[in-house]
JSON list of C-alpha atoms in Angstrom, two decimals:
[
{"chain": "A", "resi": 227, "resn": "UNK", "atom": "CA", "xyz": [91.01, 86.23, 51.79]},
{"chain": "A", "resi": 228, "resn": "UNK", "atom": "CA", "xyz": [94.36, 86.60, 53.41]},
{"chain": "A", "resi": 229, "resn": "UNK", "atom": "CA", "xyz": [95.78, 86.63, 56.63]},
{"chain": "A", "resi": 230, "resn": "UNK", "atom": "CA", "xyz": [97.82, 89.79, 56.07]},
{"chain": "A", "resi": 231, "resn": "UNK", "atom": "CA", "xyz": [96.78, 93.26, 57.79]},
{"chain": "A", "resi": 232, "resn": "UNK", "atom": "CA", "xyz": [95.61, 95.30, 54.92]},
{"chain": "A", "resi": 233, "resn": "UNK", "atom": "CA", "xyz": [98.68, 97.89, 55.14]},
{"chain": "A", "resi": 234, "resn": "UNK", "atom": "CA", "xyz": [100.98, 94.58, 54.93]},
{"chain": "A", "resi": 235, "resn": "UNK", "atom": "CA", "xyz": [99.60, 93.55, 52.03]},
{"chain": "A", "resi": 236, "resn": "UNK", "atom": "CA", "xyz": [99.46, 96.94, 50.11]},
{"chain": "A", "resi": 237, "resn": "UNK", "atom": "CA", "xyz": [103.55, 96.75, 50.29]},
{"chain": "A", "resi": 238, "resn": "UNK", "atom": "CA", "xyz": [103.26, 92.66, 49.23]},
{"chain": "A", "resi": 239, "resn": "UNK", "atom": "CA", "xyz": [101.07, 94.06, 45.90]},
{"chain": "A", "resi": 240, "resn": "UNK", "atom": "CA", "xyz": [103.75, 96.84, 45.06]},
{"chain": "A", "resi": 241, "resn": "UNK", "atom": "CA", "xyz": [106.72, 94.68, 46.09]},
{"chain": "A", "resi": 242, "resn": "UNK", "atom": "CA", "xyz": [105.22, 91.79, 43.60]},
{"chain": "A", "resi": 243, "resn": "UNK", "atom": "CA", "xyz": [104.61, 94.48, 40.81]},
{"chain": "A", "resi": 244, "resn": "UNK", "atom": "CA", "xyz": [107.14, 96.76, 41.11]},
{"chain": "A", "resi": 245, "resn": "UNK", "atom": "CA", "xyz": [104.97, 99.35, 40.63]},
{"chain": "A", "resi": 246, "resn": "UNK", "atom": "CA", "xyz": [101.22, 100.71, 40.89]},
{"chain": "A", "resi": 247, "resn": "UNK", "atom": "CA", "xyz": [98.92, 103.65, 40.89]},
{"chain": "A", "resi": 248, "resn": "UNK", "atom": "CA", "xyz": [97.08, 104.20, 44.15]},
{"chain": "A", "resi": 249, "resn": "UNK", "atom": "CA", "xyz": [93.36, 102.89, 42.36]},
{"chain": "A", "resi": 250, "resn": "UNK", "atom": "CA", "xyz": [95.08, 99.70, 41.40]},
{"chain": "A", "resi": 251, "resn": "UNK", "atom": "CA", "xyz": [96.48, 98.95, 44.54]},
{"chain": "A", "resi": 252, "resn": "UNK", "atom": "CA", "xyz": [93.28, 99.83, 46.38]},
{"chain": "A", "resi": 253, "resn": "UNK", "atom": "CA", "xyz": [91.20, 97.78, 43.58]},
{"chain": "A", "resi": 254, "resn": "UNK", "atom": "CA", "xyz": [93.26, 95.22, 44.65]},
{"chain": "A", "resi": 255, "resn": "UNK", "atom": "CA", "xyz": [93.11, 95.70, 48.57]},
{"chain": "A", "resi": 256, "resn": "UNK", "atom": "CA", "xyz": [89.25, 95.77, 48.02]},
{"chain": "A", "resi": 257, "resn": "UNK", "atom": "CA", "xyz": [89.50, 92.49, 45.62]},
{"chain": "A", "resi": 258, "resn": "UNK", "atom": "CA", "xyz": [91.01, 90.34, 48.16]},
{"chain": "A", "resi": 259, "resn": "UNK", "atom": "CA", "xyz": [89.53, 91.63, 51.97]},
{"chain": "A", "resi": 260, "resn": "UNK", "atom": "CA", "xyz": [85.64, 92.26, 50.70]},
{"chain": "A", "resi": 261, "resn": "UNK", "atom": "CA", "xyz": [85.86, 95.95, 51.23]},
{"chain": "A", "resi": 262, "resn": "UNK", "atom": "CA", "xyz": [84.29, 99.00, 49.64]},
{"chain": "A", "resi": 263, "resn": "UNK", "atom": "CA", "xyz": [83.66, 102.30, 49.77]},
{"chain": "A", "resi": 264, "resn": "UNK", "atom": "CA", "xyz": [85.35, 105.75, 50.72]},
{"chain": "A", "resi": 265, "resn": "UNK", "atom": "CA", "xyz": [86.39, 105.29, 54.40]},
{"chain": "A", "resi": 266, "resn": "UNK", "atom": "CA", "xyz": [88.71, 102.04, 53.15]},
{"chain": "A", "resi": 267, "resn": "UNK", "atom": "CA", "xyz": [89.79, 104.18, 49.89]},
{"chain": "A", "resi": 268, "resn": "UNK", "atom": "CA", "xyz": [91.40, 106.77, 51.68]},
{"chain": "A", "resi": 269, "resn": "UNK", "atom": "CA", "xyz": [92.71, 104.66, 54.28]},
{"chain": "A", "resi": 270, "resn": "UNK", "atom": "CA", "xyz": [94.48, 103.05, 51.72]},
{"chain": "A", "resi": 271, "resn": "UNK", "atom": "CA", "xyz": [95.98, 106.26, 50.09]},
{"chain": "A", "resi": 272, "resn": "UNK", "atom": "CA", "xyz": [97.01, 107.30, 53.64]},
{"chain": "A", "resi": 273, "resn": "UNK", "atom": "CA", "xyz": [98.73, 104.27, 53.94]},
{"chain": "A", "resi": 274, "resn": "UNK", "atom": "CA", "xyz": [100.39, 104.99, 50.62]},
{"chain": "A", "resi": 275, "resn": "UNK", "atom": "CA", "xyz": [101.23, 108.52, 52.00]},
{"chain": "A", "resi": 276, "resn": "UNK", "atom": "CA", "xyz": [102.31, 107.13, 54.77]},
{"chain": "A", "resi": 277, "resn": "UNK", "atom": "CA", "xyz": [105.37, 104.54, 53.33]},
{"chain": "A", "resi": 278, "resn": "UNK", "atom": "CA", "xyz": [106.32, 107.12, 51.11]},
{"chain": "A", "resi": 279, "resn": "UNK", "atom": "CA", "xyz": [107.14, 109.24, 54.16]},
{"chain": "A", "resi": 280, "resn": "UNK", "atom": "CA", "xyz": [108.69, 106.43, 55.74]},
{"chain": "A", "resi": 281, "resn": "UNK", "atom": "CA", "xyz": [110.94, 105.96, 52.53]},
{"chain": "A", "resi": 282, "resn": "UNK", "atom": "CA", "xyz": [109.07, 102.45, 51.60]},
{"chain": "A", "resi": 283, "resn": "UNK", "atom": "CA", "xyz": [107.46, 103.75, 48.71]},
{"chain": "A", "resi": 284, "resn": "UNK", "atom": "CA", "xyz": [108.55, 106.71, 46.23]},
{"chain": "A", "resi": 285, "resn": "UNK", "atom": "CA", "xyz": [106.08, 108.28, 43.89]},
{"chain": "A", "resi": 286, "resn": "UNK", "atom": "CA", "xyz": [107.01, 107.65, 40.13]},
{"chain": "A", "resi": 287, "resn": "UNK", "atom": "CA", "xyz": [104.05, 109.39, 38.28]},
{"chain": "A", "resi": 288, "resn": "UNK", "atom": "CA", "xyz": [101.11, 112.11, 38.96]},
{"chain": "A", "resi": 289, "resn": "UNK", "atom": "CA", "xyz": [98.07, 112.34, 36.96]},
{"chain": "A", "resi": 290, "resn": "UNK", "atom": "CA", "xyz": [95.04, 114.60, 37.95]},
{"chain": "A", "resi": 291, "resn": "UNK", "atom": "CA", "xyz": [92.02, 112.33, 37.90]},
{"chain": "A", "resi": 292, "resn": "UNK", "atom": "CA", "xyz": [89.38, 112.83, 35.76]},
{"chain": "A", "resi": 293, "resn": "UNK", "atom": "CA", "xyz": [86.60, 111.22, 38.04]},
{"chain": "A", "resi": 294, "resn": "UNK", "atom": "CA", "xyz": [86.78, 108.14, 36.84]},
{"chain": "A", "resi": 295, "resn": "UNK", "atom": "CA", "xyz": [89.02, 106.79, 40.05]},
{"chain": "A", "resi": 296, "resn": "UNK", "atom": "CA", "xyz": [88.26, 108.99, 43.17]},
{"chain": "A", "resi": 297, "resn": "UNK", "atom": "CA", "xyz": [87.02, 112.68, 42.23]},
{"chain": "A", "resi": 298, "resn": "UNK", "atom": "CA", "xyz": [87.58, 114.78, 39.25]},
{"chain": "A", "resi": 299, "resn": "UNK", "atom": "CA", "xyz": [91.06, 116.79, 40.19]},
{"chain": "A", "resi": 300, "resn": "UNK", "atom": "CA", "xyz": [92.37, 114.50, 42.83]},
{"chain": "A", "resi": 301, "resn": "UNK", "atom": "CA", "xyz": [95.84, 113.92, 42.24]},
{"chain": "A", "resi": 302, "resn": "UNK", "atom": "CA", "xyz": [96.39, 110.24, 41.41]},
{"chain": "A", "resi": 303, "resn": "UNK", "atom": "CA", "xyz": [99.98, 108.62, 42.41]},
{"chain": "A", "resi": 304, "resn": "UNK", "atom": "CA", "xyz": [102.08, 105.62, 40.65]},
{"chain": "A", "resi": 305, "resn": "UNK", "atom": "CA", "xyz": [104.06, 104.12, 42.95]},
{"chain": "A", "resi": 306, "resn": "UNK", "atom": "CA", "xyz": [107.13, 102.01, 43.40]},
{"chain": "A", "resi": 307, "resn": "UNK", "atom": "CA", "xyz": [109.02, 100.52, 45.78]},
{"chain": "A", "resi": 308, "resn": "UNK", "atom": "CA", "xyz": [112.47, 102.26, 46.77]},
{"chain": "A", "resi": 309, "resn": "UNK", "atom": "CA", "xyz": [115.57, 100.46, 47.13]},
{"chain": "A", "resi": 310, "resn": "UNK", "atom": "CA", "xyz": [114.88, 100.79, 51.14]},
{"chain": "A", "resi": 311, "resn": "UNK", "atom": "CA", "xyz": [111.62, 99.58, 50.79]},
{"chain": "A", "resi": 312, "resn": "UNK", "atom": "CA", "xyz": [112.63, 96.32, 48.51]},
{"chain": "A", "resi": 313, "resn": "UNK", "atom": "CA", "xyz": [115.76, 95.83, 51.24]},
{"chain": "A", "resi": 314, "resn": "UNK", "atom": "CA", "xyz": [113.45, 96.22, 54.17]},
{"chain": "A", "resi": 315, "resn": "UNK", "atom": "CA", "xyz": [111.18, 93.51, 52.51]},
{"chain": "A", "resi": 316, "resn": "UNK", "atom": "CA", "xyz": [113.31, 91.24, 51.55]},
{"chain": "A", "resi": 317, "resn": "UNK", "atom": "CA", "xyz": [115.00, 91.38, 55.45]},
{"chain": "A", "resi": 318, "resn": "UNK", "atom": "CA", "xyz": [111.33, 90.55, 56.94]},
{"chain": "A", "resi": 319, "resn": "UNK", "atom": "CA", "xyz": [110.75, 87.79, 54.32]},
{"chain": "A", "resi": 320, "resn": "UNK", "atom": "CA", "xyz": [113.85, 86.16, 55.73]},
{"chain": "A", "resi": 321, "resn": "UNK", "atom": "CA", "xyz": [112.71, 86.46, 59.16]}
]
């Protein structure tokens, strides 16, 4: 388990990857800090919504799910990181 808050972490995932959809992230999120369930799920994808209003992230792809992931209809996001995010990384990595 890691040492990172959980928000932390989701940019760590996409800035390792390059990029993600919002399940694979979360899969991953889940993976590493033991959690499950909805409240954590759409924590994480308002965390997502949240960097991508703060210009970390950018949305590459939509797909509508087809209830496999979340709930049949939901949108589903790819991410990746934008060239703010990775420079806004890379600064606090050097810190």
């Amino acid at each position: 388990m890691t040492t990172l808050p959980m928000k932390t972490r989701l940019v760590q995932i996409l800035y390792e990857n390059g990029e993600g959809w919002d399940y694979e992230l979360i899969s991953k999120l889940f993976a590493e800090y033991g959690k499950s369930g909805d409240y954590w799920k759409w924590m994480a994808r308002f965390w997502m919504t949240e960097l991508t209003a703060g210009g970390i992230f950018t949305v590459k792809d939509v797909a509508a799910d087809d209830g496999s992931h979340f709930a049949s209809g939901k949108v589903l996001y790819q991410y990746e990181m934008s060239d703010f995010g990775k420079a806004r990384v890379k600064e606090l990595l050097e810190a």
